[in-house]
Short mmCIF file of C-alpha atoms in Angstrom, two decimals:
data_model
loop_
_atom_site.label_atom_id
_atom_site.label_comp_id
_atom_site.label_asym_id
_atom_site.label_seq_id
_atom_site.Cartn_x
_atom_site.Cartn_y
_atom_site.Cartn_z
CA UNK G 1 -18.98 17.74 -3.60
CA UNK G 2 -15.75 18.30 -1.71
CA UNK G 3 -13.63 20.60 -3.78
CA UNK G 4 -10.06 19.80 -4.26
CA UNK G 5 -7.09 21.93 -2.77
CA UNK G 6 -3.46 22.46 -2.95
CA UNK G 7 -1.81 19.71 -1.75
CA UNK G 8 0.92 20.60 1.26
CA UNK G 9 4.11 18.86 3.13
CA UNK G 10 1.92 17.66 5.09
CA UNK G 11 0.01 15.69 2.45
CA UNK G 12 2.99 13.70 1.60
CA UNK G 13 1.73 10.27 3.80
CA UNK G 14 -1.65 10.27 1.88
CA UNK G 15 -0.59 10.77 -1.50
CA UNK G 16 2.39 8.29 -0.54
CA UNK G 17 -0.30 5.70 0.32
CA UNK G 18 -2.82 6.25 -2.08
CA UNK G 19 0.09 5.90 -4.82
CA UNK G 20 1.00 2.44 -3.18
CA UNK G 21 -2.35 0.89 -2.58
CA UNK G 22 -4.17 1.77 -5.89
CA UNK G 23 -1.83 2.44 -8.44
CA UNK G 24 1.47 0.29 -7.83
CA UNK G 25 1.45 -3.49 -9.09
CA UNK G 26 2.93 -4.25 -5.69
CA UNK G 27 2.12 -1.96 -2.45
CA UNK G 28 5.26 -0.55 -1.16
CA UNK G 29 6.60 -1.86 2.36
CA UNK G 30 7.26 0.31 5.19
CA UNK G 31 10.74 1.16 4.44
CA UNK G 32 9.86 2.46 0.88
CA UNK G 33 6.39 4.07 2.07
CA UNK G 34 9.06 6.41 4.18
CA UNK G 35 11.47 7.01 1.66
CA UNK G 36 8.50 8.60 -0.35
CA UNK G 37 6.63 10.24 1.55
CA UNK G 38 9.74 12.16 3.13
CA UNK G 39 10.96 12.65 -0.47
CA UNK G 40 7.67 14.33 -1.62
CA UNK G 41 7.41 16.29 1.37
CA UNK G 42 10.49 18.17 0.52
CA UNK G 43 9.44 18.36 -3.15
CA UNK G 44 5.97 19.63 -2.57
CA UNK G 45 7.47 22.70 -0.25
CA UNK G 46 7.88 26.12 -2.20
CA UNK G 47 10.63 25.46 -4.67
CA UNK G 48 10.57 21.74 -5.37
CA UNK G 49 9.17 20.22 -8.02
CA UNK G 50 6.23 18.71 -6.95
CA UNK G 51 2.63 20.11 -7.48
CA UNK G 52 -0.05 18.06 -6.63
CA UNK G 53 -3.99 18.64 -6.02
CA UNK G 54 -5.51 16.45 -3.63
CA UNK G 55 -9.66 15.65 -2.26
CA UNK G 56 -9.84 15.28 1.76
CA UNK G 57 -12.03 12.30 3.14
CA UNK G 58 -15.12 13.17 5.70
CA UNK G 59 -13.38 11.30 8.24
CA UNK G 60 -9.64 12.47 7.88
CA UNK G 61 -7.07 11.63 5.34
CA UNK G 62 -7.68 11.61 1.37
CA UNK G 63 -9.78 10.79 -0.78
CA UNK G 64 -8.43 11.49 -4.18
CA UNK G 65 -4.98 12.44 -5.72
CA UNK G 66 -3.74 14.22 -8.38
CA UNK G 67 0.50 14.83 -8.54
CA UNK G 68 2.70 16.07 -11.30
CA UNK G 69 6.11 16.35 -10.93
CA UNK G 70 7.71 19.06 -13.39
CA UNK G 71 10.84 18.86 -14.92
CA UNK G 72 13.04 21.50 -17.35
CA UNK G 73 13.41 20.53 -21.20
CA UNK G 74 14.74 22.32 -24.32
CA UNK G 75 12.79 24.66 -25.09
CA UNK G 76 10.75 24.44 -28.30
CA UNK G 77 7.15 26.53 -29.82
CA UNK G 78 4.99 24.33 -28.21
CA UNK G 79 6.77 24.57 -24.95
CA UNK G 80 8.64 28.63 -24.47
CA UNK G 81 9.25 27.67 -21.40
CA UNK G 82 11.19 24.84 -21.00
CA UNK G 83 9.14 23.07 -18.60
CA UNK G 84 7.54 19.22 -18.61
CA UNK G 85 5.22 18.37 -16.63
CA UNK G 86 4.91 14.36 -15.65
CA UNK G 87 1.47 13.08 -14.26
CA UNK G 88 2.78 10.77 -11.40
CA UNK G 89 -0.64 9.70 -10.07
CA UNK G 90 -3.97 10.09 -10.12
CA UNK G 91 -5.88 8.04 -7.69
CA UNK G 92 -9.11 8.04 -6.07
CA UNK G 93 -10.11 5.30 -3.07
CA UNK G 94 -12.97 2.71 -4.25
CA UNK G 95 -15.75 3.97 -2.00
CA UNK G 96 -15.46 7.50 -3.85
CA UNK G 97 -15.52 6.83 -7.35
CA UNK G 98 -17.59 8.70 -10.19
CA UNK G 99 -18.49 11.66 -8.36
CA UNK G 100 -15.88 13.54 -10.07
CA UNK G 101 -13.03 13.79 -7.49
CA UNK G 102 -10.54 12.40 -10.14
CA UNK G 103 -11.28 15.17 -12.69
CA UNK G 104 -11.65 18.06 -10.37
CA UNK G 105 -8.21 17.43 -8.46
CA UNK G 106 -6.43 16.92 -12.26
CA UNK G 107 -7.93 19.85 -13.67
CA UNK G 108 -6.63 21.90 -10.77
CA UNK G 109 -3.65 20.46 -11.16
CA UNK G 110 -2.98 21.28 -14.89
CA UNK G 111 -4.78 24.83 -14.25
CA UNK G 112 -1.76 25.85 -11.92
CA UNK G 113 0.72 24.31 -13.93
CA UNK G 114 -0.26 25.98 -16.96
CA UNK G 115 -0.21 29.28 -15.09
CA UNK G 116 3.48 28.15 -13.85
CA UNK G 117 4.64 28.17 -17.71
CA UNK G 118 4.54 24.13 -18.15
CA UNK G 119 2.50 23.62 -21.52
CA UNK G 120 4.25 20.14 -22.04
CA UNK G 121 2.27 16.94 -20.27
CA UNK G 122 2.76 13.32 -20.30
CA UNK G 123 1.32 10.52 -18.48
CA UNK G 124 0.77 6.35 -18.41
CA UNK G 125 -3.50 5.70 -18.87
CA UNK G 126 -5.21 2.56 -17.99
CA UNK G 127 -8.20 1.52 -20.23
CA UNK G 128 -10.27 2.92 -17.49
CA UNK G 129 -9.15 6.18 -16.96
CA UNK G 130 -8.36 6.69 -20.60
CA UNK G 131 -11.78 8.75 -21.21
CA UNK G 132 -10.62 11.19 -18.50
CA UNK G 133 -7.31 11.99 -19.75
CA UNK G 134 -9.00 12.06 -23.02
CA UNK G 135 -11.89 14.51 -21.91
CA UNK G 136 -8.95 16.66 -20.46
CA UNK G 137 -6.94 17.37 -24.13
CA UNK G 138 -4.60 14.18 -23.44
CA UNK G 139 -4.01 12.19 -26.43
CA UNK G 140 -1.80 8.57 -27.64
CA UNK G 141 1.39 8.70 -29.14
CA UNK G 142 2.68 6.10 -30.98
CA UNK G 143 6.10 7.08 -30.72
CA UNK G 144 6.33 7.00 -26.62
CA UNK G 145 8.77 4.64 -25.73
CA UNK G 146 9.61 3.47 -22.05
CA UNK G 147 12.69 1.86 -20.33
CA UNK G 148 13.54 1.29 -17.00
CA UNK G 149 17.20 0.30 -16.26
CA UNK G 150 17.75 -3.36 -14.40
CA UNK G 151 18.65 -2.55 -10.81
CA UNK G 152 21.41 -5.33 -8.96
CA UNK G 153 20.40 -6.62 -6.11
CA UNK G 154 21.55 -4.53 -2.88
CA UNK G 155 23.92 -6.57 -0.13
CA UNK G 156 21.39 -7.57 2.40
CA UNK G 157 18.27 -7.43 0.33
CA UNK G 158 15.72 -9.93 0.94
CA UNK G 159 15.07 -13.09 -2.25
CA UNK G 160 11.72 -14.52 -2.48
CA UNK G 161 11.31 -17.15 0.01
CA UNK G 162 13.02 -15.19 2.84
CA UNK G 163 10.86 -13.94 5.89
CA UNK G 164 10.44 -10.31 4.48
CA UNK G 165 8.77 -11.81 1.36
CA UNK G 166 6.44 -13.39 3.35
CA UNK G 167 5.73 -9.73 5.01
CA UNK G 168 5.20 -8.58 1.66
CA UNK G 169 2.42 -11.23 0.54
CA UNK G 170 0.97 -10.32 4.27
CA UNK G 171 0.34 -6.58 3.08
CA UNK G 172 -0.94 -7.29 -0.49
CA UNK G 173 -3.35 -9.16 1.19
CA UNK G 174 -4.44 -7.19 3.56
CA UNK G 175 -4.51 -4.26 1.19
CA UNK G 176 -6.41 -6.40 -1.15
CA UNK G 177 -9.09 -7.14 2.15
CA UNK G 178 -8.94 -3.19 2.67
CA UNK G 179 -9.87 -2.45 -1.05
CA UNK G 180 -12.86 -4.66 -0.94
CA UNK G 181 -14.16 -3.41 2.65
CA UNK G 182 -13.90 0.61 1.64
CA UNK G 183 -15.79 -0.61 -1.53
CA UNK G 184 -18.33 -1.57 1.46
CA UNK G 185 -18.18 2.05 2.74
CA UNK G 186 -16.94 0.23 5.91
CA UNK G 187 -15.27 2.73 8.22
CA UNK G 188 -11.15 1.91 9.24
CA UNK G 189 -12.14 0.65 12.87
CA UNK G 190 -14.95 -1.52 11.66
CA UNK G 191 -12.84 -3.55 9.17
CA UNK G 192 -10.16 -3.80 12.04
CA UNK G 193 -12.90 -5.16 14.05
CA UNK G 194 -14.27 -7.74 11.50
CA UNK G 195 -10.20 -8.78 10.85
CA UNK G 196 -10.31 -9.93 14.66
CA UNK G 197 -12.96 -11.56 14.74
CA UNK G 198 -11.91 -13.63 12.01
CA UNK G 199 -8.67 -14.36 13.87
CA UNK G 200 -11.12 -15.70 16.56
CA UNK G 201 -13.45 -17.37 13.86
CA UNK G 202 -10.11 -18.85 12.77
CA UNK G 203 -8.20 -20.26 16.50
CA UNK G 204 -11.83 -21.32 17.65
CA UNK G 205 -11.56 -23.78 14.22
CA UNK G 206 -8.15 -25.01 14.98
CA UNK G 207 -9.44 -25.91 18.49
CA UNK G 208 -12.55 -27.51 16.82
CA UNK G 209 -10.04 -29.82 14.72
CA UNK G 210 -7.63 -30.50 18.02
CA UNK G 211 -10.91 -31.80 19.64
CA UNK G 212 -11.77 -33.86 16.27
CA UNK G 213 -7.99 -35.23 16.33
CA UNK G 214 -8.28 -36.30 19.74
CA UNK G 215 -12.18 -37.93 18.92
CA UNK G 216 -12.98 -36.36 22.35
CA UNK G 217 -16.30 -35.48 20.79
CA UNK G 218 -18.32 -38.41 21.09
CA UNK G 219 -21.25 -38.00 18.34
CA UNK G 220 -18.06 -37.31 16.24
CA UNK G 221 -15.28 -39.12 17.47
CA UNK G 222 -12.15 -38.79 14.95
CA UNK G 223 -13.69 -36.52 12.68
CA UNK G 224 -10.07 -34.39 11.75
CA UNK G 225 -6.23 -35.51 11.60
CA UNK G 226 -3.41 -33.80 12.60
CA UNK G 227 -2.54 -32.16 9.53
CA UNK G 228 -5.91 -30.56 9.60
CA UNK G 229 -4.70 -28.94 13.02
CA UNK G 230 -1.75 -27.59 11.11
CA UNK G 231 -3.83 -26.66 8.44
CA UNK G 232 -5.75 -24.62 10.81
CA UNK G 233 -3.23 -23.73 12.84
CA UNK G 234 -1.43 -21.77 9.65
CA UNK G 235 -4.67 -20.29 8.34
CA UNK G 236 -4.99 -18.51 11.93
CA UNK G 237 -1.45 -17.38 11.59
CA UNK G 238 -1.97 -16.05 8.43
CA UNK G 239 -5.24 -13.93 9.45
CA UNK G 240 -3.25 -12.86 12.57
CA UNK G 241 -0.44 -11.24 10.22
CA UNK G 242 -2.56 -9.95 8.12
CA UNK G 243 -4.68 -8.08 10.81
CA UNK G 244 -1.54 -6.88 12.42
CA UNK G 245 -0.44 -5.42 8.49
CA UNK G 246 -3.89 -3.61 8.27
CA UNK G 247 -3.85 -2.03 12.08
CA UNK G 248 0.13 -1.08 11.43
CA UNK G 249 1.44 -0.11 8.50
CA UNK G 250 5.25 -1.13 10.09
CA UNK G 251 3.69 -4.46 10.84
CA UNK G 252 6.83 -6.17 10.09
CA UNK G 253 8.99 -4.32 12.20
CA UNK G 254 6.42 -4.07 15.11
CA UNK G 255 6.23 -7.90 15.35
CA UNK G 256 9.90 -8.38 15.41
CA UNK G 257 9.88 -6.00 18.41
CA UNK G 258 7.17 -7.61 20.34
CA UNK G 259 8.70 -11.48 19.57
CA UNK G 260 12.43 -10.33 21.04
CA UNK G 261 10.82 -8.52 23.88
CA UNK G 262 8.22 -11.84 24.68
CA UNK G 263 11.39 -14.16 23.77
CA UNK G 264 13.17 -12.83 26.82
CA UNK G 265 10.68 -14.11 29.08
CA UNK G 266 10.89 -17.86 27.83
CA UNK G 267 14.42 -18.07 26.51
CA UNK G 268 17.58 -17.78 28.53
CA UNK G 269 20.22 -15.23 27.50
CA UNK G 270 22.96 -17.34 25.87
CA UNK G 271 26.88 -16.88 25.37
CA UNK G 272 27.16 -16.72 21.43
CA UNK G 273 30.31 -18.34 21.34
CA UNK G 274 28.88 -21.16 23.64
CA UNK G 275 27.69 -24.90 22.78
CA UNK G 276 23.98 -25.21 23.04
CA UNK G 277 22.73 -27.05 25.99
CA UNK G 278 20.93 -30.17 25.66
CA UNK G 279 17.79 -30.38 27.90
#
């Protein structure tokens, strides 16, 4: 078994990203993903409050996550010290469940915050992780309450229905697709792989119902309509996005770069204050 270590700066992206894919309701988009990870790289240096325990994979990056973030109370008998400690996530990636990672990167966790003073602990426990937390000292209570304050709307944040919420389906899905292939044990360059050839499995069907359109096949002559060519035509757009989302995780921005520099090829620079020209 892989034993778990201290978790550094530099551990920020993986914890980031284990926290978004596993534990969020909705994975965080790139913009957020950075805001995090930069914010719990300064909090996990010397100083900050941060602590966090964390499993590394065979192959590079992390397995498993464990990250408290402590915080200073009124002191009381229970709790000399003054210090909280919040359990922020625990997560560990499908392939590498049950084999203890989970336990073994908490219980180093609450070991060193224990020696740091913090004897008060709190954290939010799914069904499924309840015996854990349970087999660690955690127990209910009743009386926990929760609130989170409504947050307006930002000027220039996207509504449902605009492009970027489109993006965001795009990554659920593909993180859904990664979930399922680590569950495999497939490695990250052979579920890239299997992603493109789907896109291929995908444009070779649209041409297949072009040709069935047209009834240029002649054992099956008209054999699709048009609509199943858009049809087609969208489910290979789709799979293209959402390979792009699991090979970049800025696959939003990335795309919007490559269209404006490809757009420049096929469409002439135009005065913005002139009338469009018809052709």
């Amino acid at each position: 078994m892989t034993p778990a270590r201290r978790a550094t700066p530099a551990d920020a992206e993986g914890i980031t990203r284990l926290r978004s894919e596993l534990i969020l309701s909705r994975p965080l988009d790139p913009a957020w993903l950075s805001r995090c990870r930069d914010q719990l790289a300064e909090r996990l240096r010397p100083g900050g409050d941060a602590r966090a325990h964390v499993v590394d994979a065979p192959g590079g990056g992390l397995v498993t996550c464990a990250l408290a973030l402590v915080s200073p109370v009124l002191p009381a008998p229970r709790y000399p010290q003054g210090l909280a400690a919040r359990v922020q996530a625990v997560a560990t990636r499908p392939g590498y469940r049950r084999r203890g990672y989970a336990r073994a990167a908490l219980t180093a966790l609450l070991d060193e915050l224990e020696q740091d003073g913090v004897t008060l602990f709190e954290l939010h426990a799914s069904d499924e992780s309840r015996p854990l937390y349970e087999g660690l000292g955690f127990r209910s209570d009743p009386a926990l309450m929760r609130r989170t304050a409504p947050r307006p709307q930002s000027h220039g944040e996207h509504r449902p229905g605009t492009a970027t919420d489109d993006w965001d389906t795009i990554r659920r899905l593909a993180a859904a697709f990664r979930r399922l292939d680590t569950e495999q044990e497939l490695a990250p360059e052979e579920q890239w792989t299997l992603q493109v050839l789907k896109l291929a499995e995908e444009v070779g069907e649209a041409a297949q119902a072009v040709i069935g359109a047209r009834g240029t096949n002649p054992r099956k002559g008209h054999s699709h309509t048009w609509a199943d060519v858009q049809d087609e035509v969208a489910d290979a757009v789709i799979t293209g996005m959402v390979a792009l989302a699991r090979l970049r995780p800025d696959a939003r921005e990335y795309f919007a770069a490559v269209l404006a520099r490809k757009a420049v090829r096929f469409l002439p620079a135009q005065d913005p204050g002139a009338e469009p020209q018809l052709r």
